[in-house]
PDB file of C-alpha atoms in Angstrom:
ATOM      1  CA  MET R 123      24.501  18.915  30.791  1.00  0.00           C
ATOM      2  CA  LEU R 124      22.312  19.599  27.779  1.00  0.00           C
ATOM      3  CA  LEU R 125      24.275  19.289  24.531  1.00  0.00           C
ATOM      4  CA  SER R 126      23.115  20.976  21.331  1.00  0.00           C
ATOM      5  CA  PRO R 127      22.832  19.258  17.914  1.00  0.00           C
ATOM      6  CA  ALA R 128      25.789  21.354  16.790  1.00  0.00           C
ATOM      7  CA  GLN R 129      27.893  19.780  19.553  1.00  0.00           C
ATOM      8  CA  THR R 130      26.770  16.158  19.110  1.00  0.00           C
ATOM      9  CA  GLY R 131      26.040  16.020  15.389  1.00  0.00           C
ATOM     10  CA  VAL R 132      22.605  14.505  16.109  1.00  0.00           C
ATOM     11  CA  THR R 133      20.223  16.678  14.114  1.00  0.00           C
ATOM     12  CA  PHE R 134      17.303  14.276  13.634  1.00  0.00           C
ATOM     13  CA  ALA R 135      13.859  15.842  13.986  1.00  0.00           C
ATOM     14  CA  ASN R 136      10.658  13.872  13.464  1.00  0.00           C
ATOM     15  CA  THR R 137       8.860  16.758  11.782  1.00  0.00           C
ATOM     16  CA  ILE R 138       5.127  16.278  11.137  1.00  0.00           C
ATOM     17  CA  THR R 139       3.576  18.511   8.477  1.00  0.00           C
ATOM     18  CA  THR R 140      -0.216  18.843   8.577  1.00  0.00           C
ATOM     19  CA  ASN R 141      -2.785  20.451   6.302  1.00  0.00           C
ATOM     20  CA  ASP R 142      -6.550  20.585   5.823  1.00  0.00           C
ATOM     21  CA  SER R 143      -6.754  16.952   4.703  1.00  0.00           C
ATOM     22  CA  PHE R 144      -4.033  15.407   6.858  1.00  0.00           C
ATOM     23  CA  ASN R 145      -4.291  16.200  10.550  1.00  0.00           C
ATOM     24  CA  ILE R 146      -5.286  14.839  13.960  1.00  0.00           C
ATOM     25  CA  GLN R 147      -8.920  14.637  12.822  1.00  0.00           C
ATOM     26  CA  SER R 148      -8.164  12.468   9.793  1.00  0.00           C
ATOM     27  CA  ASN R 149      -5.417  10.402  11.463  1.00  0.00           C
ATOM     28  CA  VAL R 150      -5.776   9.941  15.197  1.00  0.00           C
ATOM     29  CA  TYR R 151      -2.284   8.413  15.514  1.00  0.00           C
ATOM     30  CA  ILE R 152      -0.456  11.194  13.694  1.00  0.00           C
ATOM     31  CA  TYR R 153       1.388  12.357  16.821  1.00  0.00           C
ATOM     32  CA  ASN R 154       2.166   8.939  18.312  1.00  0.00           C
ATOM     33  CA  GLY R 155       5.798   9.480  17.391  1.00  0.00           C
ATOM     34  CA  ALA R 156       8.430   7.160  16.032  1.00  0.00           C
ATOM     35  CA  GLY R 157      11.195   5.333  17.913  1.00  0.00           C
ATOM     36  CA  VAL R 158      14.871   5.153  18.714  1.00  0.00           C
ATOM     37  CA  ALA R 159      17.292   2.267  19.268  1.00  0.00           C
ATOM     38  CA  ALA R 160      20.681   2.680  20.944  1.00  0.00           C
ATOM     39  CA  GLU R 161      23.124  -0.198  20.426  1.00  0.00           C
ATOM     40  CA  ASP R 162      26.630  -0.867  19.139  1.00  0.00           C
ATOM     41  CA  VAL R 163      26.290  -1.700  15.426  1.00  0.00           C
ATOM     42  CA  ASP R 164      30.021  -1.889  14.684  1.00  0.00           C
ATOM     43  CA  ASN R 165      31.308  -3.574  17.866  1.00  0.00           C
ATOM     44  CA  ASP R 166      33.595  -0.724  18.859  1.00  0.00           C
ATOM     45  CA  GLY R 167      32.181  -0.555  22.372  1.00  0.00           C
ATOM     46  CA  LEU R 168      30.216   2.645  21.765  1.00  0.00           C
ATOM     47  CA  PRO R 169      26.402   2.768  21.480  1.00  0.00           C
ATOM     48  CA  ASP R 170      25.205   4.071  18.130  1.00  0.00           C
ATOM     49  CA  LEU R 171      21.789   5.650  17.479  1.00  0.00           C
ATOM     50  CA  PHE R 172      19.021   4.784  15.030  1.00  0.00           C
ATOM     51  CA  PHE R 173      16.009   7.086  14.840  1.00  0.00           C
ATOM     52  CA  SER R 174      12.914   6.001  12.932  1.00  0.00           C
ATOM     53  CA  GLY R 175      11.011   8.763  11.156  1.00  0.00           C
ATOM     54  CA  ASN R 176       7.367   9.272  10.216  1.00  0.00           C
ATOM     55  CA  MET R 177       7.288  11.871   7.448  1.00  0.00           C
ATOM     56  CA  VAL R 178      11.075  12.146   7.363  1.00  0.00           C
ATOM     57  CA  SER R 179      13.696   9.493   6.723  1.00  0.00           C
ATOM     58  CA  SER R 180      15.043   7.375   9.528  1.00  0.00           C
ATOM     59  CA  ARG R 181      18.646   8.235  10.461  1.00  0.00           C
ATOM     60  CA  LEU R 182      21.621   6.187  11.695  1.00  0.00           C
ATOM     61  CA  TYR R 183      24.291   7.965  13.750  1.00  0.00           C
ATOM     62  CA  LEU R 184      27.674   6.361  14.373  1.00  0.00           C
ATOM     63  CA  ASN R 185      29.177   7.074  17.793  1.00  0.00           C
ATOM     64  CA  LYS R 186      32.661   8.535  17.348  1.00  0.00           C
ATOM     65  CA  GLY R 187      33.259   8.915  21.088  1.00  0.00           C
ATOM     66  CA  HIS R 188      33.193  11.943  23.402  1.00  0.00           C
ATOM     67  CA  MET R 189      29.480  12.464  22.599  1.00  0.00           C
ATOM     68  CA  GLN R 190      30.216  13.051  18.915  1.00  0.00           C
ATOM     69  CA  PHE R 191      28.062  11.300  16.302  1.00  0.00           C
ATOM     70  CA  GLU R 192      28.295  10.986  12.518  1.00  0.00           C
ATOM     71  CA  ASP R 193      25.214  10.630  10.303  1.00  0.00           C
ATOM     72  CA  ILE R 194      25.932   7.657   8.000  1.00  0.00           C
ATOM     73  CA  THR R 195      22.344   7.064   6.855  1.00  0.00           C
ATOM     74  CA  GLU R 196      22.848   7.330   3.111  1.00  0.00           C
ATOM     75  CA  ARG R 197      26.062   5.373   2.788  1.00  0.00           C
ATOM     76  CA  ALA R 198      24.811   2.766   5.263  1.00  0.00           C
ATOM     77  CA  GLY R 199      21.763   2.129   3.065  1.00  0.00           C
ATOM     78  CA  VAL R 200      19.147   2.651   5.792  1.00  0.00           C
ATOM     79  CA  LYS R 201      17.268   5.651   4.397  1.00  0.00           C
ATOM     80  CA  THR R 202      13.499   5.181   4.588  1.00  0.00           C
ATOM     81  CA  ASN R 203      10.446   6.692   2.910  1.00  0.00           C
ATOM     82  CA  ARG R 204       7.710   5.030   4.969  1.00  0.00           C
ATOM     83  CA  TRP R 205       5.823   5.985   8.129  1.00  0.00           C
ATOM     84  CA  CYS R 206       8.254   4.279  10.509  1.00  0.00           C
ATOM     85  CA  THR R 207       7.075   3.925  14.087  1.00  0.00           C
ATOM     86  CA  GLY R 208       9.690   1.895  15.931  1.00  0.00           C
ATOM     87  CA  ALA R 209      13.215   0.516  15.816  1.00  0.00           C
ATOM     88  CA  THR R 210      14.589  -2.677  17.360  1.00  0.00           C
ATOM     89  CA  MET R 211      18.186  -3.867  17.153  1.00  0.00           C
ATOM     90  CA  VAL R 212      18.783  -7.618  17.159  1.00  0.00           C
ATOM     91  CA  ASP R 213      21.371 -10.062  15.821  1.00  0.00           C
ATOM     92  CA  ILE R 214      18.802 -11.874  13.752  1.00  0.00           C
ATOM     93  CA  ASN R 215      21.249 -14.085  11.815  1.00  0.00           C
ATOM     94  CA  ASN R 216      23.642 -14.855  14.695  1.00  0.00           C
ATOM     95  CA  ASP R 217      26.708 -13.435  12.967  1.00  0.00           C
ATOM     96  CA  GLY R 218      27.772 -11.279  15.917  1.00  0.00           C
ATOM     97  CA  LEU R 219      26.519  -8.063  14.313  1.00  0.00           C
ATOM     98  CA  LEU R 220      23.398  -6.168  15.305  1.00  0.00           C
ATOM     99  CA  ASP R 221      20.753  -5.785  12.621  1.00  0.00           C
ATOM    100  CA  ILE R 222      17.929  -3.226  12.625  1.00  0.00           C
ATOM    101  CA  TYR R 223      14.223  -4.112  12.444  1.00  0.00           C
ATOM    102  CA  VAL R 224      12.026  -1.117  11.654  1.00  0.00           C
ATOM    103  CA  SER R 225       8.310  -1.124  12.456  1.00  0.00           C
ATOM    104  CA  VAL R 226       6.124   0.637   9.896  1.00  0.00           C
ATOM    105  CA  SER R 227       2.551   1.854  10.140  1.00  0.00           C
ATOM    106  CA  GLY R 228       0.611   3.967   7.667  1.00  0.00           C
ATOM    107  CA  PRO R 229      -0.031   7.670   7.341  1.00  0.00           C
ATOM    108  CA  GLY R 230      -3.727   7.126   7.975  1.00  0.00           C
ATOM    109  CA  ALA R 231      -6.224   4.292   7.659  1.00  0.00           C
ATOM    110  CA  GLY R 232      -6.220   4.474   3.857  1.00  0.00           C
ATOM    111  CA  SER R 233      -2.557   3.574   3.387  1.00  0.00           C
ATOM    112  CA  LYS R 234      -1.695   0.610   1.168  1.00  0.00           C
ATOM    113  CA  GLY R 235      -0.193  -2.581   2.554  1.00  0.00           C
ATOM    114  CA  ALA R 236       2.954  -2.311   0.438  1.00  0.00           C
ATOM    115  CA  ASP R 237       3.630   1.097   1.988  1.00  0.00           C
ATOM    116  CA  ARG R 238       3.404  -0.428   5.482  1.00  0.00           C
ATOM    117  CA  ALA R 239       5.805  -3.336   5.001  1.00  0.00           C
ATOM    118  CA  ASN R 240       8.207  -3.529   7.932  1.00  0.00           C
ATOM    119  CA  LEU R 241      11.915  -3.313   7.167  1.00  0.00           C
ATOM    120  CA  LEU R 242      14.867  -5.465   8.211  1.00  0.00           C
ATOM    121  CA  PHE R 243      18.344  -4.035   7.673  1.00  0.00           C
ATOM    122  CA  ILE R 244      20.986  -6.779   7.816  1.00  0.00           C
ATOM    123  CA  ASN R 245      24.367  -5.571   9.084  1.00  0.00           C
ATOM    124  CA  ASN R 246      27.123  -6.289   6.537  1.00  0.00           C
ATOM    125  CA  GLY R 247      29.911  -5.532   9.009  1.00  0.00           C
ATOM    126  CA  ASP R 248      31.321  -2.599   7.055  1.00  0.00           C
ATOM    127  CA  HIS R 249      28.957   0.178   8.137  1.00  0.00           C
ATOM    128  CA  THR R 250      26.503  -0.803   5.389  1.00  0.00           C
ATOM    129  CA  PHE R 251      23.206  -2.677   5.617  1.00  0.00           C
ATOM    130  CA  THR R 252      21.067  -4.715   3.219  1.00  0.00           C
ATOM    131  CA  GLU R 253      17.265  -4.646   3.499  1.00  0.00           C
ATOM    132  CA  ALA R 254      15.958  -8.239   3.679  1.00  0.00           C
ATOM    133  CA  ALA R 255      12.592  -8.276   5.464  1.00  0.00           C
ATOM    134  CA  ARG R 256      10.800 -10.082   2.638  1.00  0.00           C
ATOM    135  CA  GLN R 257      13.588 -12.657   2.372  1.00  0.00           C
ATOM    136  CA  TYR R 258      13.227 -13.466   6.071  1.00  0.00           C
ATOM    137  CA  GLY R 259       9.434 -13.493   5.940  1.00  0.00           C
ATOM    138  CA  VAL R 260       8.965 -10.554   8.316  1.00  0.00           C
ATOM    139  CA  ALA R 261       7.887  -7.787   5.892  1.00  0.00           C
ATOM    140  CA  ASP R 262       4.602  -7.594   7.777  1.00  0.00           C
ATOM    141  CA  THR R 263       2.111  -5.130   6.252  1.00  0.00           C
ATOM    142  CA  GLY R 264       0.002  -4.423   9.329  1.00  0.00           C
ATOM    143  CA  PHE R 265      -0.140  -1.149  11.231  1.00  0.00           C
ATOM    144  CA  THR R 266       2.889  -1.957  13.389  1.00  0.00           C
ATOM    145  CA  THR R 267       3.690   0.166  16.426  1.00  0.00           C
ATOM    146  CA  HIS R 268       6.695  -1.726  17.741  1.00  0.00           C
ATOM    147  CA  ALA R 269       8.479  -5.090  17.698  1.00  0.00           C
ATOM    148  CA  VAL R 270      10.148  -7.224  20.351  1.00  0.00           C
ATOM    149  CA  PHE R 271      12.282 -10.336  19.959  1.00  0.00           C
ATOM    150  CA  LEU R 272      12.123 -13.258  22.384  1.00  0.00           C
ATOM    151  CA  ASP R 273      12.768 -16.990  22.380  1.00  0.00           C
ATOM    152  CA  TYR R 274       9.245 -18.028  23.298  1.00  0.00           C
ATOM    153  CA  ASN R 275       9.664 -21.737  22.530  1.00  0.00           C
ATOM    154  CA  GLY R 276      13.138 -22.281  23.995  1.00  0.00           C
ATOM    155  CA  ASP R 277      14.806 -23.482  20.780  1.00  0.00           C
ATOM    156  CA  GLY R 278      17.663 -20.963  20.963  1.00  0.00           C
ATOM    157  CA  TYR R 279      16.347 -18.755  18.150  1.00  0.00           C
ATOM    158  CA  LEU R 280      14.831 -15.312  18.675  1.00  0.00           C
ATOM    159  CA  ASP R 281      11.199 -15.100  17.615  1.00  0.00           C
ATOM    160  CA  LEU R 282       9.330 -11.898  16.760  1.00  0.00           C
ATOM    161  CA  PHE R 283       6.219 -10.358  18.339  1.00  0.00           C
ATOM    162  CA  LEU R 284       4.630  -7.424  16.517  1.00  0.00           C
ATOM    163  CA  LEU R 285       2.495  -4.866  18.322  1.00  0.00           C
ATOM    164  CA  ASN R 286      -0.091  -3.394  15.952  1.00  0.00           C
ATOM    165  CA  ASN R 287      -2.762  -0.708  16.079  1.00  0.00           C
ATOM    166  CA  SER R 288      -6.055  -0.251  14.221  1.00  0.00           C
ATOM    167  CA  PRO R 289      -6.585   3.160  12.627  1.00  0.00           C
ATOM    168  CA  GLN R 290      -9.038   1.583  10.192  1.00  0.00           C
ATOM    169  CA  ASP R 291     -11.377   0.629  13.041  1.00  0.00           C
ATOM    170  CA  PHE R 292     -10.933   3.644  15.282  1.00  0.00           C
ATOM    171  CA  ALA R 293     -14.033   5.721  16.032  1.00  0.00           C
ATOM    172  CA  ARG R 294     -14.238   8.488  18.574  1.00  0.00           C
ATOM    173  CA  GLY R 295     -16.507   7.472  21.422  1.00  0.00           C
ATOM    174  CA  ALA R 296     -16.945   3.981  19.990  1.00  0.00           C
ATOM    175  CA  ALA R 297     -18.189   1.302  22.352  1.00  0.00           C
ATOM    176  CA  ASP R 298     -19.687  -2.137  21.997  1.00  0.00           C
ATOM    177  CA  LEU R 299     -20.372  -5.206  24.087  1.00  0.00           C
ATOM    178  CA  HIS R 300     -17.247  -7.136  23.144  1.00  0.00           C
ATOM    179  CA  PRO R 301     -15.739  -8.325  26.458  1.00  0.00           C
ATOM    180  CA  LEU R 302     -12.272  -7.242  25.393  1.00  0.00           C
ATOM    181  CA  GLY R 303     -13.364  -3.711  24.492  1.00  0.00           C
ATOM    182  CA  VAL R 304     -13.636  -2.087  21.068  1.00  0.00           C
ATOM    183  CA  ARG R 305     -12.711  -4.881  18.723  1.00  0.00           C
ATOM    184  CA  SER R 306     -10.532  -4.533  15.659  1.00  0.00           C
ATOM    185  CA  GLU R 307     -12.205  -6.024  12.606  1.00  0.00           C
ATOM    186  CA  SER R 308      -9.146  -5.449  10.410  1.00  0.00           C
ATOM    187  CA  SER R 309      -6.495  -8.159  10.485  1.00  0.00           C
ATOM    188  CA  GLU R 310      -3.858  -5.506   9.751  1.00  0.00           C
ATOM    189  CA  GLY R 311      -4.342  -4.312  13.322  1.00  0.00           C
ATOM    190  CA  TRP R 312      -4.002  -7.664  15.074  1.00  0.00           C
ATOM    191  CA  ASN R 313      -0.839  -8.458  17.018  1.00  0.00           C
ATOM    192  CA  THR R 314       1.317 -11.129  15.420  1.00  0.00           C
ATOM    193  CA  LEU R 315       3.821 -13.716  16.647  1.00  0.00           C
ATOM    194  CA  TYR R 316       6.421 -15.000  14.176  1.00  0.00           C
ATOM    195  CA  ARG R 317       8.408 -18.146  14.986  1.00  0.00           C
ATOM    196  CA  ASN R 318      12.060 -18.173  13.972  1.00  0.00           C
ATOM    197  CA  ASN R 319      12.543 -21.380  11.974  1.00  0.00           C
ATOM    198  CA  GLY R 320      16.303 -21.330  12.490  1.00  0.00           C
ATOM    199  CA  ASN R 321      17.043 -21.258   8.762  1.00  0.00           C
ATOM    200  CA  GLY R 322      16.747 -17.556   8.014  1.00  0.00           C
ATOM    201  CA  THR R 323      12.954 -17.601   7.730  1.00  0.00           C
ATOM    202  CA  PHE R 324      10.012 -16.868  10.040  1.00  0.00           C
ATOM    203  CA  THR R 325       6.466 -18.290  10.202  1.00  0.00           C
ATOM    204  CA  ASP R 326       3.325 -16.628  11.564  1.00  0.00           C
ATOM    205  CA  VAL R 327       2.173 -18.817  14.469  1.00  0.00           C
ATOM    206  CA  SER R 328      -0.168 -16.320  16.112  1.00  0.00           C
ATOM    207  CA  ARG R 329      -3.286 -18.444  16.077  1.00  0.00           C
ATOM    208  CA  GLU R 330      -1.718 -21.661  17.335  1.00  0.00           C
ATOM    209  CA  ALA R 331       0.224 -19.754  19.992  1.00  0.00           C
ATOM    210  CA  GLY R 332      -2.952 -18.240  21.419  1.00  0.00           C
ATOM    211  CA  ILE R 333      -2.398 -14.611  20.407  1.00  0.00           C
ATOM    212  CA  LEU R 334      -5.780 -12.859  20.582  1.00  0.00           C
ATOM    213  CA  ARG R 335      -7.458 -11.828  17.350  1.00  0.00           C
ATOM    214  CA  GLN R 336      -9.461  -8.616  16.996  1.00  0.00           C
ATOM    215  CA  ILE R 337      -7.348  -6.802  19.562  1.00  0.00           C
ATOM    216  CA  GLY R 338      -5.250  -4.156  17.883  1.00  0.00           C
ATOM    217  CA  TYR R 339      -4.930  -0.829  19.647  1.00  0.00           C
ATOM    218  CA  GLY R 340      -1.431  -1.524  20.913  1.00  0.00           C
ATOM    219  CA  LEU R 341       0.744   1.281  22.224  1.00  0.00           C
ATOM    220  CA  GLY R 342       3.375  -0.612  24.222  1.00  0.00           C
ATOM    221  CA  VAL R 343       4.819  -4.102  24.656  1.00  0.00           C
ATOM    222  CA  VAL R 344       7.362  -5.601  27.033  1.00  0.00           C
ATOM    223  CA  VAL R 345       8.783  -9.089  27.543  1.00  0.00           C
ATOM    224  CA  ALA R 346       9.456 -10.422  31.051  1.00  0.00           C
ATOM    225  CA  ASP R 347       9.278 -13.650  33.021  1.00  0.00           C
ATOM    226  CA  VAL R 348       6.273 -12.505  35.036  1.00  0.00           C
ATOM    227  CA  ASN R 349       5.686 -15.725  37.003  1.00  0.00           C
ATOM    228  CA  ARG R 350       9.374 -16.690  37.294  1.00  0.00           C
ATOM    229  CA  ASP R 351       9.023 -20.066  35.599  1.00  0.00           C
ATOM    230  CA  GLY R 352      11.979 -19.493  33.271  1.00  0.00           C
ATOM    231  CA  ARG R 353       9.845 -18.681  30.222  1.00  0.00           C
ATOM    232  CA  PRO R 354       9.350 -15.222  28.649  1.00  0.00           C
ATOM    233  CA  ASP R 355       5.855 -13.768  28.923  1.00  0.00           C
ATOM    234  CA  ILE R 356       4.417 -10.828  26.948  1.00  0.00           C
ATOM    235  CA  TYR R 357       2.563  -7.783  28.312  1.00  0.00           C
ATOM    236  CA  VAL R 358       0.660  -5.561  25.865  1.00  0.00           C
ATOM    237  CA  SER R 359      -0.732  -2.141  26.765  1.00  0.00           C
ATOM    238  CA  ASN R 360      -3.656  -0.995  24.639  1.00  0.00           C
ATOM    239  CA  ASP R 361      -5.170   2.338  23.727  1.00  0.00           C
ATOM    240  CA  VAL R 362      -8.873   3.255  23.661  1.00  0.00           C
ATOM    241  CA  SER R 363     -11.075   0.709  25.466  1.00  0.00           C
ATOM    242  CA  PRO R 364      -9.511  -2.769  25.076  1.00  0.00           C
ATOM    243  CA  ASN R 365      -8.040  -4.114  28.283  1.00  0.00           C
ATOM    244  CA  ASP R 366      -4.299  -4.599  28.481  1.00  0.00           C
ATOM    245  CA  VAL R 367      -3.248  -8.171  27.752  1.00  0.00           C
ATOM    246  CA  LEU R 368      -0.817 -10.429  29.625  1.00  0.00           C
ATOM    247  CA  TYR R 369       0.251 -13.553  27.726  1.00  0.00           C
ATOM    248  CA  ILE R 370       1.591 -16.217  30.094  1.00  0.00           C
ATOM    249  CA  ASN R 371       3.932 -18.627  28.330  1.00  0.00           C
ATOM    250  CA  THR R 372       2.595 -22.133  29.007  1.00  0.00           C
ATOM    251  CA  GLY R 373       5.730 -23.869  27.734  1.00  0.00           C
ATOM    252  CA  HIS R 374       3.770 -26.154  25.418  1.00  0.00           C
ATOM    253  CA  ALA R 375       5.874 -25.051  22.469  1.00  0.00           C
ATOM    254  CA  ALA R 376       9.121 -26.100  24.132  1.00  0.00           C
ATOM    255  CA  ARG R 377       7.683 -29.456  25.229  1.00  0.00           C
ATOM    256  CA  ARG R 378       6.343 -30.098  21.748  1.00  0.00           C
ATOM    257  CA  ARG R 379       9.752 -29.277  20.251  1.00  0.00           C
ATOM    258  CA  ARG R 380      11.536 -31.691  22.632  1.00  0.00           C
ATOM    259  CA  ALA R 381       8.997 -34.398  21.828  1.00  0.00           C
ATOM    260  CA  ALA R 382       9.569 -33.873  18.107  1.00  0.00           C
ATOM    261  CA  GLN R 383      13.331 -34.108  18.604  1.00  0.00           C
ATOM    262  CA  ALA R 384      12.931 -37.343  20.556  1.00  0.00           C
ATOM    263  CA  HIS R 385      10.734 -38.736  17.815  1.00  0.00           C
ATOM    264  CA  GLU R 386      13.435 -37.963  15.262  1.00  0.00           C
ATOM    265  CA  ARG R 387      16.045 -39.796  17.341  1.00  0.00           C
ATOM    266  CA  LEU R 388      13.761 -42.785  18.039  1.00  0.00           C
ATOM    267  CA  PRO R 389      11.717 -43.542  14.922  1.00  0.00           C
ATOM    268  CA  HIS R 390       9.657 -46.216  16.684  1.00  0.00           C
ATOM    269  CA  LEU R 391       8.022 -43.626  18.937  1.00  0.00           C
ATOM    270  CA  ARG R 392       4.590 -42.326  18.041  1.00  0.00           C
ATOM    271  CA  PRO R 393       4.435 -38.746  16.693  1.00  0.00           C
ATOM    272  CA  PRO R 394       3.858 -36.204  19.451  1.00  0.00           C
ATOM    273  CA  GLN R 395       0.233 -35.099  19.792  1.00  0.00           C
ATOM    274  CA  ARG R 396      -0.593 -31.402  19.807  1.00  0.00           C
ATOM    275  CA  PRO R 397      -2.004 -30.307  23.169  1.00  0.00           C
ATOM    276  CA  ALA R 398      -5.335 -28.500  23.079  1.00  0.00           C
ATOM    277  CA  ALA R 399      -4.118 -25.557  25.159  1.00  0.00           C
ATOM    278  CA  PRO R 400      -2.444 -22.588  23.421  1.00  0.00           C
ATOM    279  CA  ARG R 401       1.192 -21.766  23.943  1.00  0.00           C
ATOM    280  CA  PHE R 402       0.212 -18.533  25.671  1.00  0.00           C
ATOM    281  CA  SER R 403      -2.731 -18.198  27.992  1.00  0.00           C
TER     282      SER R 403
END
């Protein structure tokens, strides 16, 4: 049965307003859309809805039961004024409450980094949230399409992988001889892996983990144990001409962590040596 906004209370519309200077010709990603996350933010057993908005504010709807929702955006403190492209719910601080990570891109290649900083709304447990992306070190200023959380190194903390795109490098009909397709020269478009340090902060470990540089036309990302070895792998689907990318988790990060822990317990052991291979291959 199709229910109307008047019946459900869900009135969000990701309205895009174009003109002579802002349109599909000036911004190829203008109609890529935003994102939605459906999870229980207040632990009442009912899935709530968070919609991210491009030219309109993101909205949070509280599930009141019987397919009735209440818009609590303003009083919850999650109103946005950025070009938001994705929403991911995760208990980032392990307090039993789901927080909201919002991916942000720019309204065109000329947007400023500060306007593209991703957002992290920490759940206060009283239907209000506090934005703390910079405090956690995840206010990334790239052109983010979406974000996924995974424990890539097996330390029990959820790490963050950001899928980015490259409007600054996009050219219609562009082609070159780079083996991975049209390369992204702008670091703002490169995918990024942040390690959760377990103390409320994150560190960019993209290079040491083997995340490819100069690949940044991402449209989709999924985490799965592709080879069934017990470790999460990452699959990235790309737009334009770059090939899709499958990152196989080699497990080197987990082994290095265990070696470091053993070294801490037994001071007479030699420090663990970093293996030459990346953590993803």
